[in-house]
PDB file of C-alpha atoms in Angstrom:
ATOM      1  CA  MET M   1     -23.995 -17.926   7.798  1.00 44.00           C
ATOM      2  CA  SER M   2     -24.769 -18.086  11.404  1.00 40.00           C
ATOM      3  CA  ASP M   3     -24.756 -14.324  12.048  1.00 44.00           C
ATOM      4  CA  MET M   4     -26.973 -13.391   9.100  1.00 41.00           C
ATOM      5  CA  ARG M   5     -29.909 -12.889  11.473  1.00 41.00           C
ATOM      6  CA  SER M   6     -30.319  -9.230  12.897  1.00 42.00           C
ATOM      7  CA  THR M   7     -30.293  -9.127  16.519  1.00 40.00           C
ATOM      8  CA  ALA M   8     -33.199  -6.852  16.235  1.00 41.00           C
ATOM      9  CA  ASP M   9     -35.269 -10.072  16.937  1.00 40.00           C
ATOM     10  CA  ALA M  10     -33.135 -11.005  19.920  1.00 42.00           C
ATOM     11  CA  PRO M  11     -34.561 -10.209  23.560  1.00 44.00           C
ATOM     12  CA  ARG M  12     -32.814  -7.272  25.247  1.00 45.00           C
ATOM     13  CA  SER M  13     -32.318  -6.571  28.876  1.00 44.00           C
ATOM     14  CA  PRO M  14     -35.130  -4.367  30.532  1.00 44.00           C
ATOM     15  CA  GLY M  15     -34.189  -0.872  31.190  1.00 39.00           C
ATOM     16  CA  ARG M  16     -32.062  -0.438  28.201  1.00 44.00           C
ATOM     17  CA  PRO M  17     -34.456   0.543  25.333  1.00 51.00           C
ATOM     18  CA  ARG M  18     -32.993   0.379  21.807  1.00 59.00           C
ATOM     19  CA  SER M  19     -32.228   3.770  20.205  1.00 73.00           C
ATOM     20  CA  LEU M  20     -33.873   4.118  16.899  1.00 84.00           C
ATOM     21  CA  ARG M  21     -31.522   7.150  16.147  1.00 89.00           C
ATOM     22  CA  ALA M  22     -28.526   4.975  16.716  1.00 91.00           C
ATOM     23  CA  ASP M  23     -29.906   2.246  14.501  1.00 93.00           C
ATOM     24  CA  GLU M  24     -30.417   4.765  11.611  1.00 94.00           C
ATOM     25  CA  ALA M  25     -26.935   6.293  12.053  1.00 95.00           C
ATOM     26  CA  ILE M  26     -25.281   2.776  11.753  1.00 96.00           C
ATOM     27  CA  ILE M  27     -27.363   1.711   8.748  1.00 95.00           C
ATOM     28  CA  GLU M  28     -26.671   5.142   7.009  1.00 95.00           C
ATOM     29  CA  ALA M  29     -22.807   4.935   8.002  1.00 96.00           C
ATOM     30  CA  THR M  30     -22.783   1.453   6.437  1.00 95.00           C
ATOM     31  CA  LEU M  31     -24.366   2.613   3.222  1.00 94.00           C
ATOM     32  CA  ASP M  32     -22.206   5.730   3.021  1.00 95.00           C
ATOM     33  CA  LEU M  33     -18.952   3.877   3.411  1.00 94.00           C
ATOM     34  CA  LEU M  34     -20.011   1.345   0.671  1.00 92.00           C
ATOM     35  CA  ALA M  35     -21.071   4.191  -1.647  1.00 92.00           C
ATOM     36  CA  GLU M  36     -17.714   6.060  -1.068  1.00 92.00           C
ATOM     37  CA  GLY M  37     -15.714   2.843  -2.160  1.00 86.00           C
ATOM     38  CA  SER M  38     -15.203   0.657   0.671  1.00 85.00           C
ATOM     39  CA  ASN M  39     -15.513  -2.952  -0.529  1.00 83.00           C
ATOM     40  CA  VAL M  40     -17.639  -5.476   1.315  1.00 83.00           C
ATOM     41  CA  GLU M  41     -14.475  -7.493   2.576  1.00 82.00           C
ATOM     42  CA  ALA M  42     -12.662  -4.424   3.826  1.00 85.00           C
ATOM     43  CA  LEU M  43     -15.544  -2.759   5.511  1.00 90.00           C
ATOM     44  CA  SER M  44     -15.075  -2.962   9.247  1.00 94.00           C
ATOM     45  CA  ILE M  45     -17.234  -2.632  12.317  1.00 96.00           C
ATOM     46  CA  GLU M  46     -14.593  -0.144  13.552  1.00 95.00           C
ATOM     47  CA  ALA M  47     -15.076   2.090  10.541  1.00 96.00           C
ATOM     48  CA  ILE M  48     -18.793   1.899  10.604  1.00 96.00           C
ATOM     49  CA  ALA M  49     -18.874   2.740  14.274  1.00 96.00           C
ATOM     50  CA  SER M  50     -16.559   5.693  13.852  1.00 96.00           C
ATOM     51  CA  ARG M  51     -18.688   7.118  11.033  1.00 96.00           C
ATOM     52  CA  ALA M  52     -21.881   6.562  12.902  1.00 95.00           C
ATOM     53  CA  GLY M  53     -20.422   8.173  16.088  1.00 95.00           C
ATOM     54  CA  VAL M  54     -21.142   5.176  18.305  1.00 95.00           C
ATOM     55  CA  GLY M  55     -19.074   2.556  19.971  1.00 95.00           C
ATOM     56  CA  LYS M  56     -18.485  -0.980  18.570  1.00 95.00           C
ATOM     57  CA  ALA M  57     -20.433  -2.395  21.484  1.00 95.00           C
ATOM     58  CA  THR M  58     -23.458  -0.325  20.310  1.00 95.00           C
ATOM     59  CA  ILE M  59     -23.368  -2.154  16.956  1.00 96.00           C
ATOM     60  CA  TYR M  60     -22.791  -5.627  18.535  1.00 94.00           C
ATOM     61  CA  ARG M  61     -25.807  -5.172  20.707  1.00 94.00           C
ATOM     62  CA  ARG M  62     -27.964  -4.754  17.713  1.00 94.00           C
ATOM     63  CA  TRP M  63     -26.292  -7.126  15.089  1.00 94.00           C
ATOM     64  CA  ALA M  64     -24.555 -10.391  15.539  1.00 91.00           C
ATOM     65  CA  GLY M  65     -21.771  -9.327  13.186  1.00 91.00           C
ATOM     66  CA  LYS M  66     -20.991  -7.430   9.906  1.00 91.00           C
ATOM     67  CA  ASP M  67     -22.887  -9.737   7.755  1.00 88.00           C
ATOM     68  CA  ALA M  68     -26.033  -9.316   9.744  1.00 91.00           C
ATOM     69  CA  LEU M  69     -25.549  -5.511   9.567  1.00 93.00           C
ATOM     70  CA  LEU M  70     -24.776  -5.571   5.845  1.00 90.00           C
ATOM     71  CA  LEU M  71     -27.961  -7.531   5.206  1.00 88.00           C
ATOM     72  CA  ASP M  72     -30.191  -5.016   6.992  1.00 91.00           C
ATOM     73  CA  ALA M  73     -28.415  -2.162   5.381  1.00 91.00           C
ATOM     74  CA  LEU M  74     -28.752  -3.556   1.744  1.00 87.00           C
ATOM     75  CA  ARG M  75     -32.367  -4.423   2.418  1.00 87.00           C
ATOM     76  CA  ARG M  76     -32.929  -0.844   3.333  1.00 87.00           C
ATOM     77  CA  LEU M  77     -31.132   0.169   0.159  1.00 84.00           C
ATOM     78  CA  LYS M  78     -33.449  -2.204  -1.908  1.00 82.00           C
ATOM     79  CA  GLY M  79     -36.560  -0.804  -0.496  1.00 81.00           C
ATOM     80  CA  VAL M  80     -39.793  -2.354   0.347  1.00 84.00           C
ATOM     81  CA  LEU M  81     -41.012  -5.370  -1.565  1.00 86.00           C
ATOM     82  CA  PRO M  82     -43.523  -4.612  -4.183  1.00 88.00           C
ATOM     83  CA  GLN M  83     -46.976  -6.120  -3.621  1.00 92.00           C
ATOM     84  CA  PRO M  84     -48.676  -7.696  -6.591  1.00 94.00           C
ATOM     85  CA  ALA M  85     -52.450  -6.869  -6.641  1.00 94.00           C
ATOM     86  CA  GLY M  86     -53.311 -10.463  -7.769  1.00 93.00           C
ATOM     87  CA  HIS M  87     -55.887  -9.453 -10.494  1.00 94.00           C
ATOM     88  CA  SER M  88     -53.736  -9.816 -13.607  1.00 97.00           C
ATOM     89  CA  ILE M  89     -50.689 -12.107 -14.191  1.00 97.00           C
ATOM     90  CA  ARG M  90     -49.325  -9.857 -16.687  1.00 98.00           C
ATOM     91  CA  ASP M  91     -49.661  -6.695 -14.550  1.00 97.00           C
ATOM     92  CA  ASP M  92     -48.202  -8.478 -11.456  1.00 98.00           C
ATOM     93  CA  LEU M  93     -45.147  -9.496 -13.608  1.00 98.00           C
ATOM     94  CA  ILE M  94     -44.714  -6.002 -14.892  1.00 97.00           C
ATOM     95  CA  LEU M  95     -44.676  -4.697 -11.423  1.00 96.00           C
ATOM     96  CA  LEU M  96     -42.145  -7.174 -10.186  1.00 96.00           C
ATOM     97  CA  VAL M  97     -39.930  -6.872 -13.289  1.00 96.00           C
ATOM     98  CA  GLY M  98     -40.148  -3.279 -13.004  1.00 93.00           C
ATOM     99  CA  ALA M  99     -38.618  -3.264  -9.532  1.00 90.00           C
ATOM    100  CA  ILE M 100     -35.587  -5.176 -10.628  1.00 89.00           C
ATOM    101  CA  GLY M 101     -32.446  -3.049 -10.376  1.00 80.00           C
ATOM    102  CA  LYS M 102     -34.598   0.047  -9.505  1.00 79.00           C
ATOM    103  CA  ASN M 103     -33.672   1.723  -6.366  1.00 73.00           C
ATOM    104  CA  VAL M 104     -34.826   4.986  -4.930  1.00 72.00           C
ATOM    105  CA  ASP M 105     -31.610   5.721  -3.056  1.00 83.00           C
ATOM    106  CA  PRO M 106     -29.121   7.108  -5.372  1.00 84.00           C
ATOM    107  CA  ARG M 107     -26.214   5.345  -3.365  1.00 88.00           C
ATOM    108  CA  ALA M 108     -27.506   2.086  -4.962  1.00 84.00           C
ATOM    109  CA  GLU M 109     -25.900   3.002  -8.242  1.00 81.00           C
ATOM    110  CA  LYS M 110     -22.516   2.934  -6.654  1.00 84.00           C
ATOM    111  CA  ILE M 111     -22.995   0.098  -4.278  1.00 85.00           C
ATOM    112  CA  MET M 112     -24.935  -2.545  -6.170  1.00 79.00           C
ATOM    113  CA  PRO M 113     -22.307  -3.076  -9.042  1.00 76.00           C
ATOM    114  CA  CYS M 114     -19.511  -3.275  -6.585  1.00 75.00           C
ATOM    115  CA  LEU M 115     -21.274  -6.282  -4.874  1.00 79.00           C
ATOM    116  CA  VAL M 116     -20.790  -8.512  -7.923  1.00 78.00           C
ATOM    117  CA  PRO M 117     -16.999  -9.118  -7.343  1.00 78.00           C
ATOM    118  CA  ALA M 118     -17.539  -9.924  -3.739  1.00 78.00           C
ATOM    119  CA  VAL M 119     -20.372 -12.269  -4.505  1.00 80.00           C
ATOM    120  CA  ASN M 120     -18.049 -14.075  -7.039  1.00 80.00           C
ATOM    121  CA  ARG M 121     -15.198 -14.259  -4.524  1.00 83.00           C
ATOM    122  CA  SER M 122     -16.852 -15.240  -1.336  1.00 81.00           C
ATOM    123  CA  THR M 123     -19.342 -17.873  -0.462  1.00 86.00           C
ATOM    124  CA  ASP M 124     -20.387 -15.658   2.520  1.00 82.00           C
ATOM    125  CA  GLN M 125     -21.097 -12.664   0.326  1.00 82.00           C
ATOM    126  CA  TYR M 126     -22.971 -14.967  -2.132  1.00 87.00           C
ATOM    127  CA  GLN M 127     -25.248 -16.070   0.706  1.00 86.00           C
ATOM    128  CA  LEU M 128     -25.756 -12.520   1.732  1.00 83.00           C
ATOM    129  CA  TYR M 129     -26.848 -11.692  -1.873  1.00 85.00           C
ATOM    130  CA  GLN M 130     -29.140 -14.703  -1.905  1.00 88.00           C
ATOM    131  CA  ASN M 131     -30.730 -13.598   1.375  1.00 87.00           C
ATOM    132  CA  ILE M 132     -31.455 -10.109  -0.147  1.00 85.00           C
ATOM    133  CA  ILE M 133     -33.022 -11.325  -3.379  1.00 88.00           C
ATOM    134  CA  ALA M 134     -34.644 -14.399  -2.132  1.00 92.00           C
ATOM    135  CA  PRO M 135     -37.930 -12.879  -1.040  1.00 91.00           C
ATOM    136  CA  ARG M 136     -38.198 -10.983  -4.281  1.00 92.00           C
ATOM    137  CA  ARG M 137     -37.541 -14.050  -6.221  1.00 94.00           C
ATOM    138  CA  GLN M 138     -40.224 -15.884  -4.302  1.00 96.00           C
ATOM    139  CA  LEU M 139     -42.738 -13.200  -5.062  1.00 96.00           C
ATOM    140  CA  MET M 140     -42.256 -13.739  -8.848  1.00 97.00           C
ATOM    141  CA  ARG M 141     -42.242 -17.471  -8.560  1.00 97.00           C
ATOM    142  CA  GLU M 142     -45.728 -17.216  -6.655  1.00 97.00           C
ATOM    143  CA  VAL M 143     -47.092 -15.155  -9.532  1.00 98.00           C
ATOM    144  CA  LEU M 144     -45.929 -17.640 -12.238  1.00 98.00           C
ATOM    145  CA  ARG M 145     -47.282 -20.533 -10.252  1.00 98.00           C
ATOM    146  CA  ARG M 146     -50.584 -18.734  -9.993  1.00 98.00           C
ATOM    147  CA  GLY M 147     -50.572 -18.176 -13.667  1.00 97.00           C
ATOM    148  CA  VAL M 148     -50.314 -21.887 -14.207  1.00 97.00           C
ATOM    149  CA  ASP M 149     -52.929 -22.741 -11.771  1.00 97.00           C
ATOM    150  CA  GLU M 150     -55.380 -20.323 -13.329  1.00 96.00           C
ATOM    151  CA  GLY M 151     -54.701 -21.655 -16.831  1.00 97.00           C
ATOM    152  CA  VAL M 152     -53.012 -18.412 -18.028  1.00 97.00           C
ATOM    153  CA  LEU M 153     -49.583 -19.889 -18.473  1.00 97.00           C
ATOM    154  CA  ARG M 154     -48.713 -23.260 -19.917  1.00 97.00           C
ATOM    155  CA  ALA M 155     -48.730 -26.205 -17.549  1.00 96.00           C
ATOM    156  CA  ASP M 156     -45.300 -27.344 -18.546  1.00 96.00           C
ATOM    157  CA  VAL M 157     -43.585 -23.921 -18.127  1.00 97.00           C
ATOM    158  CA  ASP M 158     -40.208 -23.929 -16.360  1.00 97.00           C
ATOM    159  CA  ILE M 159     -40.715 -21.506 -13.568  1.00 97.00           C
ATOM    160  CA  GLU M 160     -37.103 -21.093 -12.735  1.00 97.00           C
ATOM    161  CA  VAL M 161     -35.858 -20.504 -16.260  1.00 97.00           C
ATOM    162  CA  THR M 162     -38.819 -18.072 -16.972  1.00 98.00           C
ATOM    163  CA  MET M 163     -37.661 -15.950 -13.913  1.00 97.00           C
ATOM    164  CA  ALA M 164     -34.317 -15.837 -15.339  1.00 96.00           C
ATOM    165  CA  LEU M 165     -35.691 -14.750 -18.690  1.00 97.00           C
ATOM    166  CA  LEU M 166     -37.669 -11.982 -16.934  1.00 97.00           C
ATOM    167  CA  THR M 167     -34.968 -10.853 -14.609  1.00 95.00           C
ATOM    168  CA  GLY M 168     -31.792 -10.855 -16.919  1.00 93.00           C
ATOM    169  CA  PRO M 169     -32.730  -8.099 -19.332  1.00 93.00           C
ATOM    170  CA  MET M 170     -33.594  -5.698 -16.538  1.00 91.00           C
ATOM    171  CA  LEU M 171     -30.387  -6.309 -14.624  1.00 87.00           C
ATOM    172  CA  ILE M 172     -28.077  -6.025 -17.677  1.00 88.00           C
ATOM    173  CA  GLN M 173     -29.835  -2.783 -18.779  1.00 88.00           C
ATOM    174  CA  ARG M 174     -30.219  -1.057 -15.365  1.00 82.00           C
ATOM    175  CA  VAL M 175     -26.878  -2.178 -13.978  1.00 77.00           C
ATOM    176  CA  LEU M 176     -24.697  -1.950 -17.026  1.00 76.00           C
ATOM    177  CA  GLN M 177     -26.706   0.320 -19.290  1.00 80.00           C
ATOM    178  CA  TRP M 178     -26.181  -2.317 -21.967  1.00 85.00           C
ATOM    179  CA  SER M 179     -27.951  -0.405 -24.705  1.00 89.00           C
ATOM    180  CA  PRO M 180     -28.746   3.230 -25.154  1.00 88.00           C
ATOM    181  CA  ASP M 181     -31.611   2.262 -27.432  1.00 90.00           C
ATOM    182  CA  LEU M 182     -33.664   0.762 -24.696  1.00 89.00           C
ATOM    183  CA  ASN M 183     -36.234   2.806 -22.978  1.00 88.00           C
ATOM    184  CA  ASP M 184     -36.126   2.098 -19.270  1.00 85.00           C
ATOM    185  CA  VAL M 185     -39.618   3.268 -18.663  1.00 88.00           C
ATOM    186  CA  ASP M 186     -41.399   0.775 -21.022  1.00 93.00           C
ATOM    187  CA  LEU M 187     -38.693  -2.038 -20.762  1.00 94.00           C
ATOM    188  CA  PRO M 188     -40.528  -4.030 -18.122  1.00 95.00           C
ATOM    189  CA  GLU M 189     -43.584  -4.177 -20.082  1.00 96.00           C
ATOM    190  CA  ARG M 190     -41.835  -5.181 -23.218  1.00 96.00           C
ATOM    191  CA  VAL M 191     -39.741  -7.787 -21.384  1.00 97.00           C
ATOM    192  CA  VAL M 192     -42.959  -9.281 -19.802  1.00 98.00           C
ATOM    193  CA  ASP M 193     -44.952  -9.270 -23.109  1.00 97.00           C
ATOM    194  CA  ALA M 194     -41.979 -10.982 -25.016  1.00 97.00           C
ATOM    195  CA  VAL M 195     -41.760 -13.734 -22.348  1.00 97.00           C
ATOM    196  CA  LEU M 196     -45.537 -14.286 -22.029  1.00 97.00           C
ATOM    197  CA  GLU M 197     -45.615 -14.789 -25.755  1.00 96.00           C
ATOM    198  CA  GLY M 198     -43.602 -18.015 -25.197  1.00 95.00           C
ATOM    199  CA  ILE M 199     -45.212 -19.236 -22.107  1.00 95.00           C
ATOM    200  CA  ARG M 200     -48.851 -18.356 -22.351  1.00 95.00           C
ATOM    201  CA  ALA M 201     -51.396 -21.196 -22.386  1.00 92.00           C
ATOM    202  CA  ARG M 202     -52.706 -21.918 -25.991  1.00 85.00           C
TER     203      ARG M 202
END
């Protein structure tokens, strides 16, 4: 999508400093509307501007379009990327797996499940989703490749399948609450240990 890049990186005219307060209001308005039930397709720049108390031009000076704004808003919702320490493959994987489906913003519980239908219906929304999770997926990929390079993991391990094995249980449990018998606190460790049992170097 051509408008996925936030205009935060674009040059602005001198004499018109960007208002961080307006940025915050626009992002918060976007997340509030999504949490209140607005679906991604129906959400409009007009509605966001009205909720934020700004004009549409204020939004378009900051973001190239709705998709670029949604990308920044959903990145905010997801929070900062976890940073593996690099000392232990197991510990780094537990850190990354523990971050899957976990959000400090309570609005995420209402917003994230509602993105699934949009992702399945729209190639644009699928790309939006990929842009959000790609950096997190790359972090896990790098940890697994490091494990292979260090001889901790089997040389023939399928990195992409392994990432799916690590990610799937966390998503199904945290998004769908699949099993009431699973403890969310120790689940990342249990998932990582189960997968490592199959891919650890012998």
